[in-house]
């Protein structure tokens, strides 16, 4: 007794890494039906951990698809605020498997990093606040503030059935402030506050030509080629100046103010290094905007995949029957996924090349853009803790990624969540060899202890 949470964290760090390893080894890939049971298993793992830590009401709750996990500790007193901490225990698919140096679900620790699918996104990050609660409860017998934990198993597929769950359980989830363990930091020694996330909408285009593949000599020149037609459709949607040319696409975009642009310009973003790190000859995007403006605050249109025809070795003189493309757009305030989908569909329907039929289908999983208002209370508190933790003023940044639950929580509970997370940009999230720095893992635990303590001080 009399032990501080600091010492508790240090003394138990190697067990915590073992627990993280255990957690990562459950292949909770929400995108694949074969792994549905593993998503449930990961949820059960979290419930069991929350119970061991001493939280109350820990349980898995069903949604129409993948379950969520809830737990709380509400004994800090009614004069203390209630904060809700969010994270996700589902992960992205691990393929391509042959590009991993160690198997994705057999976590490996090497040079202060733990490798495995979900290590950073989001299992390492979401375990940190749970371990912070453990350290505080074990060392002081209580938490300085009322805490609710809310974890989901469907973030990586766009949280398709989460909104109705939140609506139905708004009272259970209600909180004065919300912090997300999903998000990230600027660098190992430079903190950042994420003030904005992009939204997302996806669709698939199928161009249909002849009733089957045809000989390109017998029928080339006689009928249209679906792959060629698809290329024209795609080319009609974005120019070489990086401007998206879908009619009405930018109509609802809130332009960056001079103040926004000044704030972004203050962040030391090095275009040349950025290009070098990614192995590209130069940066590219919408003209008239800097790279960080484009990355964080301008909508994008990305072709994620395009296929059809012959892709094997050598030549095959085929005139393919079908051609396909998958597209996602990242959205910014005040664009709405539904409306952008309709604009894409209308654009395609108005630009069908001769001789083919075209189908457009919306893909499941979407997100609204999310902006934290300047000077928002929970981000100011997070900022104070980050300043203390790193000894540096946090940058105010935005990111191009999406977390669908953010706008759902805002809509249903009226609370702007603040991201309080410790992943870094080079951690290969969604890619082979994903890892999480053990130093970040520890920083997250310390950070959440300090964050919870900050409320004990009577803020
Ligand atoms: N954690 C990411 C989002 C993120 C990435 C936040 C980088 C901050 C920095 C999240 O798990 C994610 O990958 N979201 C998906 C959402 C989509 C499936 C709706 C994304 O952004 O592609
Ligand atoms: Mn994530
Ligand atoms: Mn992710």
XYZ file of C-alpha atoms and ligand atoms in Angstrom:
483
model
C 0.000 0.000 0.000
C 1.040 3.591 -0.295
C 2.376 2.592 -3.675
C 1.933 5.196 -6.409
C 0.307 4.399 -9.747
C 3.619 5.306 -11.303
C 5.433 2.517 -9.493
C 2.561 0.151 -10.116
C 2.840 0.753 -13.860
C 6.588 0.214 -13.833
C 6.422 -2.923 -11.706
C 3.762 -4.504 -13.886
C 4.899 -3.434 -17.331
C 6.157 -6.822 -18.477
C 2.875 -8.493 -17.476
C 1.023 -5.729 -19.345
C 3.029 -6.480 -22.482
C 2.136 -10.172 -22.091
C -1.524 -9.220 -21.787
C -1.326 -7.041 -24.876
C 0.293 -9.934 -26.695
C -2.551 -12.197 -25.605
C -5.102 -9.658 -26.823
C -3.386 -9.211 -30.216
C -3.259 -12.974 -30.749
C -7.067 -13.050 -31.126
C -7.671 -12.462 -34.873
C -10.659 -10.144 -34.410
C -10.974 -9.154 -38.069
C -14.394 -7.523 -38.386
C -14.316 -7.526 -42.190
C -14.467 -11.298 -42.558
C -17.406 -13.494 -41.576
C -15.046 -16.354 -40.675
C -13.618 -14.193 -37.917
C -16.912 -13.076 -36.406
C -16.412 -15.455 -33.463
C -12.929 -14.041 -32.945
C -14.360 -10.526 -32.687
C -16.688 -11.891 -29.994
C -13.711 -13.619 -28.342
C -11.766 -10.354 -28.267
C -14.798 -8.682 -26.685
C -14.904 -11.437 -24.052
C -11.202 -10.940 -23.424
C -11.847 -7.238 -22.785
C -14.803 -7.960 -20.454
C -12.696 -10.386 -18.440
C -9.853 -7.858 -18.191
C -12.243 -5.085 -17.100
C -13.630 -7.380 -14.399
C -10.153 -8.252 -13.137
C -9.258 -4.566 -12.973
C -12.230 -4.000 -10.680
C -14.622 -2.143 -12.919
C -18.322 -2.676 -12.480
C -21.088 -3.710 -14.873
C -18.542 -5.059 -17.339
C -20.394 -6.809 -20.129
C -20.610 -7.500 -23.798
C -23.718 -6.125 -25.460
C -25.115 -7.219 -28.809
C -25.771 -4.971 -31.767
C -27.345 -6.079 -35.029
C -23.864 -7.250 -36.038
C -20.601 -7.095 -34.061
C -20.886 -6.639 -30.274
C -19.719 -3.806 -28.063
C -18.257 -3.864 -24.555
C -19.285 -1.621 -21.683
C -18.024 -1.177 -18.111
C -18.037 1.601 -15.572
C -16.781 2.849 -12.213
C -19.125 5.480 -10.869
C -18.047 5.924 -7.259
C -16.058 9.132 -7.499
C -18.963 11.200 -6.258
C -21.650 13.256 -7.919
C -19.485 16.395 -7.763
C -17.066 14.722 -10.154
C -17.718 14.558 -13.878
C -18.248 11.317 -15.740
C -15.916 10.593 -18.610
C -16.381 7.973 -21.267
C -13.355 6.301 -22.845
C -13.759 4.774 -26.305
C -11.720 2.267 -28.316
C -12.147 -0.617 -30.786
C -11.132 -4.256 -30.403
C -11.662 -5.264 -34.016
C -8.775 -5.109 -36.465
C -8.141 -4.869 -40.189
C -7.517 -8.018 -42.246
C -3.874 -9.100 -42.067
C -3.255 -9.903 -45.716
C -0.991 -9.923 -47.674
C 0.400 -12.484 -45.217
C 3.644 -13.141 -47.084
C 4.812 -9.578 -46.441
C 4.837 -10.033 -42.644
C 8.213 -10.721 -41.017
C 6.408 -12.536 -38.185
C 2.861 -13.957 -38.220
C 0.283 -11.187 -37.637
C -1.506 -13.006 -34.830
C 1.621 -14.337 -33.111
C 2.796 -11.079 -31.561
C 6.563 -10.617 -31.428
C 8.541 -8.104 -29.390
C 11.636 -6.748 -31.142
C 13.716 -3.709 -30.211
C 11.095 -2.134 -28.000
C 8.240 -2.695 -30.427
C 5.436 -5.231 -30.408
C 4.513 -6.482 -33.886
C 1.104 -7.855 -34.809
C -2.172 -6.889 -36.470
C -3.957 -4.399 -34.225
C -0.880 -3.711 -32.063
C -1.275 0.031 -32.616
C -4.768 0.200 -34.179
C -6.276 -0.092 -31.712
C -5.485 -2.861 -29.224
C -2.342 -1.343 -27.684
C -3.974 2.059 -27.571
C -7.268 0.858 -26.073
C -5.589 -1.322 -23.443
C -3.668 1.695 -22.084
C -6.634 3.401 -20.351
C -7.774 0.050 -18.904
C -4.304 -0.441 -17.429
C -4.366 3.128 -16.140
C -7.601 2.291 -14.308
C -5.947 -0.857 -12.964
C -2.945 1.111 -11.681
C -5.127 3.764 -10.036
C -7.535 1.253 -8.473
C -4.713 -0.990 -7.260
C -2.617 1.790 -5.815
C -5.290 4.134 -4.439
C -8.407 1.959 -4.254
C -10.404 4.416 -6.349
C -10.554 6.492 -9.498
C -10.411 10.293 -9.295
C -13.389 10.620 -11.620
C -16.413 8.606 -12.737
C -15.429 6.489 -15.707
C -17.316 4.598 -18.407
C -15.585 2.383 -20.931
C -17.138 1.812 -24.336
C -15.406 -0.418 -26.871
C -16.708 -1.605 -30.216
C -15.972 -4.511 -32.551
C -17.006 -2.922 -35.863
C -14.934 0.241 -36.334
C -12.764 -1.136 -39.127
C -15.825 -1.828 -41.279
C -17.332 1.602 -40.696
C -19.428 0.824 -37.580
C -22.486 -0.160 -39.663
C -24.805 -0.980 -36.729
C -23.402 1.257 -34.007
C -25.592 4.332 -34.417
C -28.852 2.564 -33.436
C -27.069 0.991 -30.457
C -25.861 4.368 -29.211
C -29.306 5.854 -29.729
C -30.930 3.039 -27.779
C -28.377 3.192 -24.944
C -27.847 6.946 -24.836
C -28.501 7.054 -21.092
C -26.026 4.298 -20.315
C -23.341 5.973 -22.411
C -24.034 9.537 -21.423
C -20.998 11.391 -20.104
C -19.704 14.896 -19.524
C -16.683 14.291 -21.684
C -15.515 11.607 -24.086
C -11.950 10.562 -24.871
C -10.948 8.248 -27.688
C -8.048 5.824 -27.401
C -8.145 5.628 -31.194
C -6.135 8.364 -32.925
C -2.473 9.259 -32.606
C 0.404 11.544 -31.714
C 2.693 13.627 -33.902
C 5.999 12.089 -32.864
C 7.898 10.308 -30.122
C 8.694 13.601 -28.423
C 6.081 15.906 -29.949
C 2.451 15.719 -28.820
C -0.531 16.749 -30.893
C -4.223 17.313 -30.438
C -6.322 15.943 -33.277
C -8.995 18.541 -33.973
C -10.549 16.934 -37.020
C -11.189 13.649 -38.788
C -12.474 13.116 -42.300
C -15.664 11.346 -43.273
C -15.875 8.467 -45.719
C -18.074 7.086 -48.468
C -17.345 4.146 -50.753
C -18.803 2.773 -53.947
C -18.170 0.211 -56.626
C -18.626 0.738 -60.344
C -19.248 -2.147 -62.711
C -19.127 -1.651 -66.453
C -20.809 -4.398 -68.440
C -20.201 -5.078 -72.124
C -20.734 -8.289 -74.102
C -22.393 -11.402 -72.627
C -18.957 -12.941 -72.109
C -15.260 -12.360 -72.817
C -14.636 -12.018 -76.564
C -11.743 -12.433 -79.008
C -10.252 -8.943 -79.318
C -9.504 -9.414 -82.996
C -12.911 -10.754 -83.941
C -14.817 -8.113 -81.981
C -12.386 -5.278 -81.265
C -13.689 -2.322 -83.269
C -17.120 -3.905 -83.303
C -18.145 -3.332 -79.705
C -17.025 -1.202 -76.761
C -14.375 -2.374 -74.287
C -15.675 -2.121 -70.701
C -12.197 -1.536 -69.250
C -11.622 1.332 -71.617
C -15.073 2.740 -70.872
C -14.351 2.505 -67.143
C -11.063 4.357 -67.638
C -13.002 7.214 -69.252
C -15.497 7.292 -66.395
C -12.717 7.376 -63.799
C -10.798 10.031 -65.708
C -13.926 12.170 -65.823
C -14.048 12.337 -62.013
C -10.660 13.872 -61.141
C -8.334 16.093 -63.137
C -4.559 16.287 -63.293
C -4.802 19.381 -61.127
C -6.150 17.124 -58.373
C -9.602 18.778 -58.529
C -12.537 16.439 -58.246
C -14.794 17.017 -61.254
C -17.984 15.354 -60.031
C -20.720 17.976 -60.368
C -21.567 19.461 -56.966
C -18.839 17.568 -55.090
C -17.451 20.666 -53.364
C -20.823 22.387 -52.787
C -21.032 21.646 -49.046
C -17.316 21.962 -48.268
C -16.635 24.560 -45.600
C -13.688 26.546 -46.909
C -10.634 26.900 -44.717
C -10.594 30.294 -43.036
C -7.461 32.432 -42.989
C -7.164 31.484 -39.325
C -7.410 27.744 -40.131
C -4.746 28.092 -42.799
C -2.440 30.014 -40.469
C -2.839 27.335 -37.796
C -1.994 24.588 -40.300
C 0.956 26.574 -41.680
C 2.439 26.711 -38.161
C 2.935 22.942 -38.124
C 6.415 22.111 -39.416
C 5.385 19.841 -42.274
C 8.267 19.060 -44.617
C 6.973 18.177 -48.089
C 10.290 16.856 -49.295
C 10.775 14.533 -46.327
C 7.179 13.405 -46.551
C 7.658 12.460 -50.222
C 10.981 10.806 -49.462
C 9.548 8.748 -46.594
C 6.843 7.402 -48.882
C 9.217 6.801 -51.779
C 7.429 9.091 -54.256
C 9.180 11.601 -56.546
C 7.021 14.486 -55.283
C 3.800 15.261 -53.446
C 0.610 15.595 -55.468
C -2.904 16.828 -54.874
C -5.478 19.544 -55.383
C -3.874 22.746 -56.636
C -4.137 25.811 -54.447
C -3.622 23.979 -51.168
C -0.553 22.924 -49.200
C 0.064 19.243 -48.548
C -1.148 19.320 -44.910
C -4.221 21.307 -45.984
C -4.997 18.622 -48.539
C -4.269 15.783 -46.118
C -6.337 17.159 -43.261
C -8.944 19.538 -44.522
C -9.773 18.952 -48.182
C -11.954 16.137 -49.508
C -10.339 13.434 -51.631
C -11.355 10.906 -54.245
C -9.304 7.714 -54.320
C -9.465 4.760 -56.637
C -8.816 1.790 -54.333
C -8.861 -0.946 -56.929
C -9.645 -1.501 -60.594
C -9.836 -4.829 -62.311
C -11.115 -6.793 -65.259
C -9.793 -8.657 -68.277
C -6.571 -10.638 -68.311
C -3.980 -10.164 -65.580
C -1.781 -13.218 -66.017
C 1.619 -13.524 -67.665
C 2.137 -12.603 -71.303
C -0.549 -11.535 -73.709
C -4.129 -12.635 -73.972
C -6.068 -11.034 -76.777
C -9.283 -10.689 -74.877
C -12.017 -8.099 -75.016
C -13.287 -8.332 -71.431
C -16.979 -8.603 -70.675
C -16.793 -6.601 -67.463
C -14.676 -4.021 -65.668
C -14.793 -2.982 -62.011
C -13.574 -0.179 -59.801
C -13.723 0.470 -56.087
C -13.675 4.071 -54.954
C -13.639 5.815 -51.602
C -13.905 9.519 -50.931
C -12.740 11.192 -47.738
C -15.114 13.941 -46.773
C -14.803 17.181 -44.833
C -17.372 19.348 -43.085
C -20.228 19.685 -44.087
C -20.233 16.959 -46.725
C -22.625 14.069 -46.114
C -21.859 10.488 -47.242
C -25.376 9.926 -48.612
C -25.333 13.065 -50.759
C -21.808 12.460 -52.070
C -22.803 8.932 -53.038
C -25.757 10.317 -54.992
C -23.506 12.844 -56.740
C -21.085 10.095 -57.777
C -23.951 7.899 -59.009
C -25.496 10.787 -60.961
C -22.141 11.727 -62.448
C -21.519 8.176 -63.614
C -25.041 7.817 -65.009
C -24.612 11.080 -66.911
C -21.264 9.983 -68.321
C -21.902 6.460 -69.550
C -19.635 5.882 -72.562
C -21.311 4.465 -75.687
C -21.847 0.730 -76.036
C -21.784 -0.357 -72.364
C -24.044 -0.550 -69.317
C -22.891 0.798 -65.976
C -23.934 -0.069 -62.425
C -23.009 1.926 -59.323
C -23.364 0.369 -55.891
C -22.784 1.984 -52.525
C -20.396 0.045 -50.271
C -21.169 -0.540 -46.604
C -19.296 1.516 -44.032
C -19.314 5.276 -44.029
C -18.463 8.098 -41.671
C -19.378 11.722 -41.246
C -16.555 14.245 -41.022
C -15.800 15.373 -37.475
C -14.429 18.680 -36.215
C -13.704 19.639 -32.617
C -14.546 23.287 -31.975
C -11.566 25.473 -31.106
C -11.095 25.826 -27.349
C -13.344 22.864 -26.544
C -13.084 21.915 -22.841
C -12.042 18.271 -23.109
C -9.375 19.037 -25.707
C -8.026 21.790 -23.440
C -7.743 19.285 -20.608
C -6.109 16.734 -22.918
C -3.764 19.507 -24.069
C -2.707 20.287 -20.488
C -1.967 16.620 -19.797
C -0.011 16.229 -23.046
C 2.025 19.361 -22.268
C 2.874 17.875 -18.871
C 3.622 14.443 -20.343
C 5.928 15.588 -23.159
C 7.157 18.914 -21.779
C 6.055 20.499 -25.048
C 3.118 22.449 -26.390
C 0.951 20.066 -28.479
C 0.416 20.866 -32.152
C -3.182 21.365 -33.205
C -3.597 19.097 -36.193
C -6.263 17.218 -38.109
C -5.976 13.800 -39.697
C -7.234 12.289 -42.929
C -8.488 9.092 -41.253
C -12.041 8.456 -40.102
C -13.631 7.163 -36.896
C -17.373 6.793 -37.552
C -18.392 6.718 -33.876
C -17.230 10.311 -33.296
C -20.118 11.943 -35.132
C -22.568 9.336 -33.761
C -21.618 10.233 -30.189
C -21.980 13.905 -31.031
C -25.366 13.360 -32.621
C -26.831 11.079 -29.952
C -25.151 12.378 -26.772
C -24.283 15.929 -27.813
C -20.663 15.458 -26.754
C -17.552 16.177 -28.856
C -15.029 13.417 -28.204
C -11.356 14.306 -27.867
C -8.737 11.950 -29.188
C -6.237 10.897 -26.567
C -4.123 8.252 -28.240
C -0.482 7.378 -28.646
C 0.042 5.679 -32.000
C 2.548 7.190 -34.432
C 2.342 7.541 -38.216
C 5.058 5.013 -39.034
C 3.391 2.085 -37.247
C 2.116 0.460 -40.444
C -1.516 0.377 -39.323
C -3.672 -1.565 -41.834
C -0.438 -2.814 -43.462
C 1.977 -5.721 -42.987
C 4.295 -5.508 -39.956
C 2.037 -3.264 -37.897
C 3.687 -2.490 -34.578
C 3.274 -0.423 -31.418
C 6.170 1.087 -29.495
C 6.305 -0.255 -25.951
C 7.346 3.274 -24.958
C 4.064 4.586 -26.447
C 2.146 1.818 -24.676
C 3.607 2.978 -21.353
C 3.125 6.638 -22.267
C -0.530 5.902 -22.904
C -0.925 4.334 -19.462
C 0.828 7.251 -17.746
C -1.124 9.690 -19.910
C -4.484 8.200 -18.951
C -3.523 8.141 -15.241
C -2.658 11.840 -15.497
C -5.788 12.571 -17.488
C -8.028 10.926 -14.874
C -6.088 12.650 -12.081
C -6.572 15.985 -13.795
C -10.297 15.697 -13.021
C -9.576 14.827 -9.406
C -8.082 18.302 -9.109
C -11.534 19.769 -9.429
C -11.648 20.873 -13.016
N -7.613 4.547 -36.213
C -8.090 4.674 -37.557
C -8.379 6.098 -37.953
C -7.182 7.013 -37.805
C -6.072 6.817 -38.605
C -7.203 8.036 -36.898
C -4.972 7.636 -38.455
C -6.119 8.843 -36.745
C -4.981 8.650 -37.525
C -9.356 3.845 -37.703
O -9.250 2.588 -37.097
C -9.604 3.581 -39.162
O -8.799 2.959 -39.774
N -10.749 4.014 -39.653
C -11.188 3.698 -40.968
C -12.662 3.974 -40.950
C -13.428 3.451 -42.119
C -13.396 1.963 -42.250
C -14.874 3.929 -42.006
C -10.467 4.555 -41.985
O -10.122 5.702 -41.689
O -10.232 4.070 -43.089
Mn -8.472 2.709 -35.179
Mn -8.045 1.314 -38.457
